[in-house]
Amino acid sequence: KNQVEQSPQSLIILEGKNCTLQCNYTVSPFSNLRWYKQDTGRGPVSLTIMTFSENTKSNGRYTATLDADTKQSSLHITASQLSDSASYICVVVPLGGGSYIPTFGRGTSLIVHP
Amino acid sequence: GAGVSQSPSNKVTEKGKDVELRCDPISGHTALYWYRQSLGQGLEFLIYFQGNSAPDKSGLPSDRFSAERTGGSVSTLTIQRTQQEDSAVYLCASRDTFPGNTIYFGEGSWLTVV
């Protein structure tokens, strides 16, 4: 079964600090890997999309990395802000089969304290 | 519209009643997904529509759940004889033709079965 595992489950940091969220997956082969941000009570919003041939992708203070050999991805948040408090979800889209149905991790809940 | 629109945003229904949830995808998007998210849980795939192809219904949890997509645009998710365990946020998402492109989510329909 294709799985996406994220760690840590939750994380609390002080405003201005950096943090790194981890994602391990077993989906193979895969088309692309995405990171989403989901604010409480809202729908997920796309942060980054990487194909299997990409190693890194940045979006402002968010930088995602991908190691397709070890099937690991990380999301690094620089100089955190209070508005970064949210759930960050790793999503892997499989290749082939025609459905391209994304598999979602359970997310890492990030709380940024002032 | 500019984004994926879902209605109703909130629905409280009595156990045993039927409910319909509506999704208006982004204009021109051929792919449409329904996901379910229970409190504190990850997104659970329900059903996927792609153009005129037969939908992938592999995620529907029981025969009480069904979905339609009329004219390749608006989609309706129907839950018959609702149960308390159906209480969740139902998220709709759409994407244009290319599988590598961004998947955009609506804000969800919050369903509470009492």
PDB file of C-alpha atoms in Angstrom:
ATOM      1  CA  LYS A   1       0.000   0.000   0.000  1.00  0.00           C
ATOM      2  CA  ASN A   2       1.316   3.432  -0.891  1.00  0.00           C
ATOM      3  CA  GLN A   3       1.996   5.410   2.229  1.00  0.00           C
ATOM      4  CA  VAL A   4       3.193   8.837   3.201  1.00  0.00           C
ATOM      5  CA  GLU A   5       4.548   9.257   6.721  1.00  0.00           C
ATOM      6  CA  GLN A   6       5.299  12.638   8.273  1.00  0.00           C
ATOM      7  CA  SER A   7       7.264  13.670  11.311  1.00  0.00           C
ATOM      8  CA  PRO A   8       7.088  15.172  13.780  1.00  0.00           C
ATOM      9  CA  GLN A   9       3.360  14.915  14.381  1.00  0.00           C
ATOM     10  CA  SER A  10       3.436  18.319  16.030  1.00  0.00           C
ATOM     11  CA  LEU A  11       6.004  21.024  16.616  1.00  0.00           C
ATOM     12  CA  ILE A  12       6.138  24.212  18.662  1.00  0.00           C
ATOM     13  CA  ILE A  13       8.734  26.882  17.879  1.00  0.00           C
ATOM     14  CA  LEU A  14       9.358  30.522  18.724  1.00  0.00           C
ATOM     15  CA  GLU A  15       8.713  33.235  16.193  1.00  0.00           C
ATOM     16  CA  GLY A  16      11.773  33.937  14.076  1.00  0.00           C
ATOM     17  CA  LYS A  17      13.233  30.443  14.422  1.00  0.00           C
ATOM     18  CA  ASN A  18      13.708  27.962  11.612  1.00  0.00           C
ATOM     19  CA  CYS A  19      12.273  24.469  11.447  1.00  0.00           C
ATOM     20  CA  THR A  20      12.324  21.397   9.226  1.00  0.00           C
ATOM     21  CA  LEU A  21       9.470  18.971   8.656  1.00  0.00           C
ATOM     22  CA  GLN A  22      10.045  15.458   7.330  1.00  0.00           C
ATOM     23  CA  CYS A  23       8.188  13.236   4.902  1.00  0.00           C
ATOM     24  CA  ASN A  24       8.943   9.607   4.042  1.00  0.00           C
ATOM     25  CA  TYR A  25       6.972   7.848   1.341  1.00  0.00           C
ATOM     26  CA  THR A  26       6.655   4.443  -0.261  1.00  0.00           C
ATOM     27  CA  VAL A  27       4.720   5.557  -3.350  1.00  0.00           C
ATOM     28  CA  SER A  28       6.667   4.288  -6.347  1.00  0.00           C
ATOM     29  CA  PRO A  29       6.937   5.249  -9.055  1.00  0.00           C
ATOM     30  CA  PHE A  30       5.708   8.722  -8.407  1.00  0.00           C
ATOM     31  CA  SER A  31       4.891  11.635 -10.610  1.00  0.00           C
ATOM     32  CA  ASN A  32       5.405  14.478  -8.194  1.00  0.00           C
ATOM     33  CA  LEU A  33       5.589  15.370  -4.516  1.00  0.00           C
ATOM     34  CA  ARG A  34       3.792  18.343  -3.038  1.00  0.00           C
ATOM     35  CA  TRP A  35       3.681  20.218   0.208  1.00  0.00           C
ATOM     36  CA  TYR A  36       0.468  21.870   1.298  1.00  0.00           C
ATOM     37  CA  LYS A  37      -0.342  24.282   4.123  1.00  0.00           C
ATOM     38  CA  GLN A  38      -3.712  23.916   5.825  1.00  0.00           C
ATOM     39  CA  ASP A  39      -4.874  26.596   8.212  1.00  0.00           C
ATOM     40  CA  THR A  40      -7.390  25.524  10.834  1.00  0.00           C
ATOM     41  CA  GLY A  41     -10.832  25.348   9.311  1.00  0.00           C
ATOM     42  CA  ARG A  42      -9.620  25.995   5.761  1.00  0.00           C
ATOM     43  CA  GLY A  43      -8.819  23.937   2.714  1.00  0.00           C
ATOM     44  CA  PRO A  44      -5.196  22.994   1.934  1.00  0.00           C
ATOM     45  CA  VAL A  45      -3.162  25.463  -0.125  1.00  0.00           C
ATOM     46  CA  SER A  46      -0.291  24.368  -2.343  1.00  0.00           C
ATOM     47  CA  LEU A  47       3.222  25.474  -1.333  1.00  0.00           C
ATOM     48  CA  THR A  48       5.549  23.511  -3.624  1.00  0.00           C
ATOM     49  CA  ILE A  49       5.459  20.869  -6.332  1.00  0.00           C
ATOM     50  CA  MET A  50       8.519  18.771  -7.250  1.00  0.00           C
ATOM     51  CA  THR A  51       8.937  16.106  -9.891  1.00  0.00           C
ATOM     52  CA  PHE A  52      11.168  13.105  -9.233  1.00  0.00           C
ATOM     53  CA  SER A  53      14.036  14.830 -11.034  1.00  0.00           C
ATOM     54  CA  GLU A  54      14.010  17.928  -8.854  1.00  0.00           C
ATOM     55  CA  ASN A  55      16.016  18.181  -5.638  1.00  0.00           C
ATOM     56  CA  THR A  56      14.775  21.451  -4.240  1.00  0.00           C
ATOM     57  CA  LYS A  57      12.025  23.992  -4.721  1.00  0.00           C
ATOM     58  CA  SER A  58      11.532  27.269  -2.905  1.00  0.00           C
ATOM     59  CA  ASN A  59       8.497  29.430  -2.310  1.00  0.00           C
ATOM     60  CA  GLY A  60       9.447  32.470  -0.266  1.00  0.00           C
ATOM     61  CA  ARG A  61      10.479  31.317   3.201  1.00  0.00           C
ATOM     62  CA  TYR A  62       9.509  27.730   2.375  1.00  0.00           C
ATOM     63  CA  THR A  63      12.093  25.393   0.827  1.00  0.00           C
ATOM     64  CA  ALA A  64      11.291  21.796  -0.027  1.00  0.00           C
ATOM     65  CA  THR A  65      13.907  19.160  -0.760  1.00  0.00           C
ATOM     66  CA  LEU A  66      13.528  15.753  -2.324  1.00  0.00           C
ATOM     67  CA  ASP A  67      15.741  12.668  -2.299  1.00  0.00           C
ATOM     68  CA  ALA A  68      14.100  10.200  -4.665  1.00  0.00           C
ATOM     69  CA  ASP A  69      16.677   7.499  -3.851  1.00  0.00           C
ATOM     70  CA  THR A  70      15.824   7.409  -0.151  1.00  0.00           C
ATOM     71  CA  LYS A  71      12.198   8.446  -0.743  1.00  0.00           C
ATOM     72  CA  GLN A  72      12.432  11.356   1.622  1.00  0.00           C
ATOM     73  CA  SER A  73      11.361  14.967   1.423  1.00  0.00           C
ATOM     74  CA  SER A  74      11.666  17.840   3.830  1.00  0.00           C
ATOM     75  CA  LEU A  75      10.088  21.253   4.162  1.00  0.00           C
ATOM     76  CA  HIS A  76      12.260  23.933   5.711  1.00  0.00           C
ATOM     77  CA  ILE A  77      10.654  27.096   7.044  1.00  0.00           C
ATOM     78  CA  THR A  78      12.959  30.037   7.564  1.00  0.00           C
ATOM     79  CA  ALA A  79      12.409  32.899  10.009  1.00  0.00           C
ATOM     80  CA  SER A  80       9.034  31.608  11.124  1.00  0.00           C
ATOM     81  CA  GLN A  81       6.086  33.940  11.574  1.00  0.00           C
ATOM     82  CA  LEU A  82       2.954  33.598  13.666  1.00  0.00           C
ATOM     83  CA  SER A  83       0.979  33.089  10.463  1.00  0.00           C
ATOM     84  CA  ASP A  84       2.989  29.948   9.752  1.00  0.00           C
ATOM     85  CA  SER A  85       0.975  28.175  12.463  1.00  0.00           C
ATOM     86  CA  ALA A  86      -0.870  25.526  10.485  1.00  0.00           C
ATOM     87  CA  SER A  87      -0.798  21.894   9.437  1.00  0.00           C
ATOM     88  CA  TYR A  88       1.752  21.056   6.753  1.00  0.00           C
ATOM     89  CA  ILE A  89       0.834  18.136   4.579  1.00  0.00           C
ATOM     90  CA  CYS A  90       3.091  16.059   2.329  1.00  0.00           C
ATOM     91  CA  VAL A  91       1.362  14.694  -0.752  1.00  0.00           C
ATOM     92  CA  VAL A  92       2.679  12.186  -3.282  1.00  0.00           C
ATOM     93  CA  VAL A  93       1.058  11.686  -6.684  1.00  0.00           C
ATOM     94  CA  PRO A  94       1.731   8.255  -8.203  1.00  0.00           C
ATOM     95  CA  LEU A  95       2.817   7.699 -11.773  1.00  0.00           C
ATOM     96  CA  GLY A  96       0.870   5.380 -13.980  1.00  0.00           C
ATOM     97  CA  GLY A  97      -2.474   3.668 -13.618  1.00  0.00           C
ATOM     98  CA  GLY A  98      -4.255   6.629 -15.100  1.00  0.00           C
ATOM     99  CA  SER A  99      -5.747   7.920 -11.874  1.00  0.00           C
ATOM    100  CA  TYR A 100      -2.979  10.126 -10.512  1.00  0.00           C
ATOM    101  CA  ILE A 101      -4.721  10.027  -7.146  1.00  0.00           C
ATOM    102  CA  PRO A 102      -2.643  11.876  -4.554  1.00  0.00           C
ATOM    103  CA  THR A 103      -1.773  10.144  -1.298  1.00  0.00           C
ATOM    104  CA  PHE A 104      -1.799  12.495   1.677  1.00  0.00           C
ATOM    105  CA  GLY A 105       0.270  12.296   4.807  1.00  0.00           C
ATOM    106  CA  ARG A 106      -1.412  13.083   8.132  1.00  0.00           C
ATOM    107  CA  GLY A 107       0.414  16.350   8.377  1.00  0.00           C
ATOM    108  CA  THR A 108       2.658  18.062  10.891  1.00  0.00           C
ATOM    109  CA  SER A 109       0.923  20.546  13.139  1.00  0.00           C
ATOM    110  CA  LEU A 110       3.152  23.591  13.565  1.00  0.00           C
ATOM    111  CA  ILE A 111       2.560  26.185  16.263  1.00  0.00           C
ATOM    112  CA  VAL A 112       4.623  29.363  16.231  1.00  0.00           C
ATOM    113  CA  HIS A 113       4.689  31.225  19.538  1.00  0.00           C
ATOM    114  CA  PRO A 114       5.539  34.923  19.914  1.00  0.00           C
TER     115      PRO A 114
ATOM    116  CA  GLY B   1     -15.161  31.595 -10.357  1.00  0.00           C
ATOM    117  CA  ALA B   2     -11.631  32.235  -9.214  1.00  0.00           C
ATOM    118  CA  GLY B   3     -11.391  29.205  -6.954  1.00  0.00           C
ATOM    119  CA  VAL B   4     -13.069  25.946  -6.031  1.00  0.00           C
ATOM    120  CA  SER B   5     -16.393  26.677  -4.424  1.00  0.00           C
ATOM    121  CA  GLN B   6     -18.196  24.309  -2.074  1.00  0.00           C
ATOM    122  CA  SER B   7     -21.628  24.441  -0.532  1.00  0.00           C
ATOM    123  CA  PRO B   8     -22.965  24.312   2.033  1.00  0.00           C
ATOM    124  CA  SER B   9     -20.028  25.410   4.155  1.00  0.00           C
ATOM    125  CA  ASN B  10     -21.670  23.873   7.210  1.00  0.00           C
ATOM    126  CA  LYS B  11     -24.390  21.254   7.493  1.00  0.00           C
ATOM    127  CA  VAL B  12     -25.944  19.715  10.588  1.00  0.00           C
ATOM    128  CA  THR B  13     -28.210  16.783   9.860  1.00  0.00           C
ATOM    129  CA  GLU B  14     -30.001  14.102  11.787  1.00  0.00           C
ATOM    130  CA  LYS B  15     -28.815  10.531  11.676  1.00  0.00           C
ATOM    131  CA  GLY B  16     -30.560   8.660   8.893  1.00  0.00           C
ATOM    132  CA  LYS B  17     -31.143  11.685   6.671  1.00  0.00           C
ATOM    133  CA  ASP B  18     -29.618  12.102   3.214  1.00  0.00           C
ATOM    134  CA  VAL B  19     -27.287  15.007   2.435  1.00  0.00           C
ATOM    135  CA  GLU B  20     -25.943  16.505  -0.764  1.00  0.00           C
ATOM    136  CA  LEU B  21     -22.702  18.448  -0.945  1.00  0.00           C
ATOM    137  CA  ARG B  22     -21.875  20.536  -3.970  1.00  0.00           C
ATOM    138  CA  CYS B  23     -18.593  21.432  -5.608  1.00  0.00           C
ATOM    139  CA  ASP B  24     -17.978  24.022  -8.320  1.00  0.00           C
ATOM    140  CA  PRO B  25     -14.451  23.441  -9.646  1.00  0.00           C
ATOM    141  CA  ILE B  26     -12.273  26.040 -11.273  1.00  0.00           C
ATOM    142  CA  SER B  27     -13.542  26.721 -14.768  1.00  0.00           C
ATOM    143  CA  GLY B  28     -11.814  24.516 -17.340  1.00  0.00           C
ATOM    144  CA  HIS B  29     -10.386  22.049 -14.852  1.00  0.00           C
ATOM    145  CA  THR B  30     -10.939  18.510 -16.061  1.00  0.00           C
ATOM    146  CA  ALA B  31      -9.928  16.667 -12.902  1.00  0.00           C
ATOM    147  CA  LEU B  32     -12.041  16.749  -9.750  1.00  0.00           C
ATOM    148  CA  TYR B  33     -11.420  15.015  -6.426  1.00  0.00           C
ATOM    149  CA  TRP B  34     -13.466  14.487  -3.289  1.00  0.00           C
ATOM    150  CA  TYR B  35     -11.663  13.906  -0.002  1.00  0.00           C
ATOM    151  CA  ARG B  36     -12.863  13.486   3.557  1.00  0.00           C
ATOM    152  CA  GLN B  37     -11.017  14.764   6.601  1.00  0.00           C
ATOM    153  CA  SER B  38     -12.049  13.721  10.077  1.00  0.00           C
ATOM    154  CA  LEU B  39     -10.980  15.795  13.065  1.00  0.00           C
ATOM    155  CA  GLY B  40      -7.230  15.588  13.512  1.00  0.00           C
ATOM    156  CA  GLN B  41      -6.855  13.100  10.683  1.00  0.00           C
ATOM    157  CA  GLY B  42      -5.322  13.179   7.219  1.00  0.00           C
ATOM    158  CA  LEU B  43      -7.244  13.504   4.006  1.00  0.00           C
ATOM    159  CA  GLU B  44      -9.026  10.319   2.918  1.00  0.00           C
ATOM    160  CA  PHE B  45      -9.584   9.880  -0.810  1.00  0.00           C
ATOM    161  CA  LEU B  46     -13.189   9.274  -1.838  1.00  0.00           C
ATOM    162  CA  ILE B  47     -13.634   9.639  -5.605  1.00  0.00           C
ATOM    163  CA  TYR B  48     -11.871  11.079  -8.656  1.00  0.00           C
ATOM    164  CA  PHE B  49     -13.318  12.379 -11.926  1.00  0.00           C
ATOM    165  CA  GLN B  50     -11.164  12.996 -15.009  1.00  0.00           C
ATOM    166  CA  GLY B  51     -12.831  14.391 -18.087  1.00  0.00           C
ATOM    167  CA  ASN B  52     -15.222  11.925 -19.671  1.00  0.00           C
ATOM    168  CA  SER B  53     -13.524   8.865 -18.204  1.00  0.00           C
ATOM    169  CA  ALA B  54     -15.308   6.594 -15.757  1.00  0.00           C
ATOM    170  CA  PRO B  55     -14.743   7.935 -12.241  1.00  0.00           C
ATOM    171  CA  ASP B  56     -12.412   6.184  -9.818  1.00  0.00           C
ATOM    172  CA  LYS B  57     -14.728   5.304  -6.947  1.00  0.00           C
ATOM    173  CA  SER B  58     -12.249   3.128  -5.097  1.00  0.00           C
ATOM    174  CA  GLY B  59     -12.214   5.369  -2.026  1.00  0.00           C
ATOM    175  CA  LEU B  60     -15.934   5.465  -1.310  1.00  0.00           C
ATOM    176  CA  PRO B  61     -16.368   3.869   2.143  1.00  0.00           C
ATOM    177  CA  SER B  62     -19.777   2.327   1.540  1.00  0.00           C
ATOM    178  CA  ASP B  63     -22.655   2.177  -0.906  1.00  0.00           C
ATOM    179  CA  ARG B  64     -24.289   5.007   1.022  1.00  0.00           C
ATOM    180  CA  PHE B  65     -21.823   7.326  -0.682  1.00  0.00           C
ATOM    181  CA  SER B  66     -22.149   8.346  -4.322  1.00  0.00           C
ATOM    182  CA  ALA B  67     -21.033  11.233  -6.492  1.00  0.00           C
ATOM    183  CA  GLU B  68     -21.876  12.685  -9.845  1.00  0.00           C
ATOM    184  CA  ARG B  69     -20.251  15.197 -12.085  1.00  0.00           C
ATOM    185  CA  THR B  70     -22.607  16.775 -14.580  1.00  0.00           C
ATOM    186  CA  GLY B  71     -21.368  18.263 -17.820  1.00  0.00           C
ATOM    187  CA  GLY B  72     -17.783  17.875 -16.732  1.00  0.00           C
ATOM    188  CA  SER B  73     -18.153  20.721 -14.250  1.00  0.00           C
ATOM    189  CA  VAL B  74     -20.233  20.773 -11.074  1.00  0.00           C
ATOM    190  CA  SER B  75     -20.066  17.724  -8.821  1.00  0.00           C
ATOM    191  CA  THR B  76     -22.435  16.528  -6.112  1.00  0.00           C
ATOM    192  CA  LEU B  77     -21.463  14.129  -3.324  1.00  0.00           C
ATOM    193  CA  THR B  78     -24.474  12.380  -1.832  1.00  0.00           C
ATOM    194  CA  ILE B  79     -24.491  10.555   1.481  1.00  0.00           C
ATOM    195  CA  GLN B  80     -27.581   8.483   2.134  1.00  0.00           C
ATOM    196  CA  ARG B  81     -28.841   7.456   5.554  1.00  0.00           C
ATOM    197  CA  THR B  82     -26.135   9.437   7.303  1.00  0.00           C
ATOM    198  CA  GLN B  83     -24.377   7.990  10.326  1.00  0.00           C
ATOM    199  CA  GLN B  84     -22.516   9.782  13.094  1.00  0.00           C
ATOM    200  CA  GLU B  85     -19.205   8.477  11.777  1.00  0.00           C
ATOM    201  CA  ASP B  86     -19.873  10.419   8.569  1.00  0.00           C
ATOM    202  CA  SER B  87     -19.217  13.644  10.481  1.00  0.00           C
ATOM    203  CA  ALA B  88     -16.181  15.228   8.859  1.00  0.00           C
ATOM    204  CA  VAL B  89     -15.033  17.924   6.505  1.00  0.00           C
ATOM    205  CA  TYR B  90     -15.633  17.017   2.890  1.00  0.00           C
ATOM    206  CA  LEU B  91     -13.072  18.682   0.629  1.00  0.00           C
ATOM    207  CA  CYS B  92     -13.349  19.073  -3.113  1.00  0.00           C
ATOM    208  CA  ALA B  93     -10.357  19.819  -5.321  1.00  0.00           C
ATOM    209  CA  SER B  94      -9.778  20.406  -9.008  1.00  0.00           C
ATOM    210  CA  ARG B  95      -6.854  20.423 -11.409  1.00  0.00           C
ATOM    211  CA  ASP B  96      -6.406  21.148 -15.061  1.00  0.00           C
ATOM    212  CA  THR B  97      -5.526  18.390 -17.524  1.00  0.00           C
ATOM    213  CA  PHE B  98      -1.826  17.974 -16.807  1.00  0.00           C
ATOM    214  CA  PRO B  99      -1.311  15.713 -13.742  1.00  0.00           C
ATOM    215  CA  GLY B 100       1.742  17.672 -12.636  1.00  0.00           C
ATOM    216  CA  ASN B 101      -0.147  20.891 -12.151  1.00  0.00           C
ATOM    217  CA  THR B 102      -1.427  22.357  -8.936  1.00  0.00           C
ATOM    218  CA  ILE B 103      -4.450  20.824  -7.254  1.00  0.00           C
ATOM    219  CA  TYR B 104      -6.648  23.528  -5.812  1.00  0.00           C
ATOM    220  CA  PHE B 105      -8.888  22.840  -2.848  1.00  0.00           C
ATOM    221  CA  GLY B 106     -12.145  24.377  -1.782  1.00  0.00           C
ATOM    222  CA  GLU B 107     -12.732  25.411   1.821  1.00  0.00           C
ATOM    223  CA  GLY B 108     -14.726  22.291   2.523  1.00  0.00           C
ATOM    224  CA  SER B 109     -18.196  21.385   3.678  1.00  0.00           C
ATOM    225  CA  TRP B 110     -18.331  20.693   7.407  1.00  0.00           C
ATOM    226  CA  LEU B 111     -20.844  17.920   8.036  1.00  0.00           C
ATOM    227  CA  THR B 112     -22.113  17.102  11.509  1.00  0.00           C
ATOM    228  CA  VAL B 113     -24.477  14.183  11.983  1.00  0.00           C
ATOM    229  CA  VAL B 114     -26.379  14.288  15.269  1.00  0.00           C
TER     230      VAL B 114
END
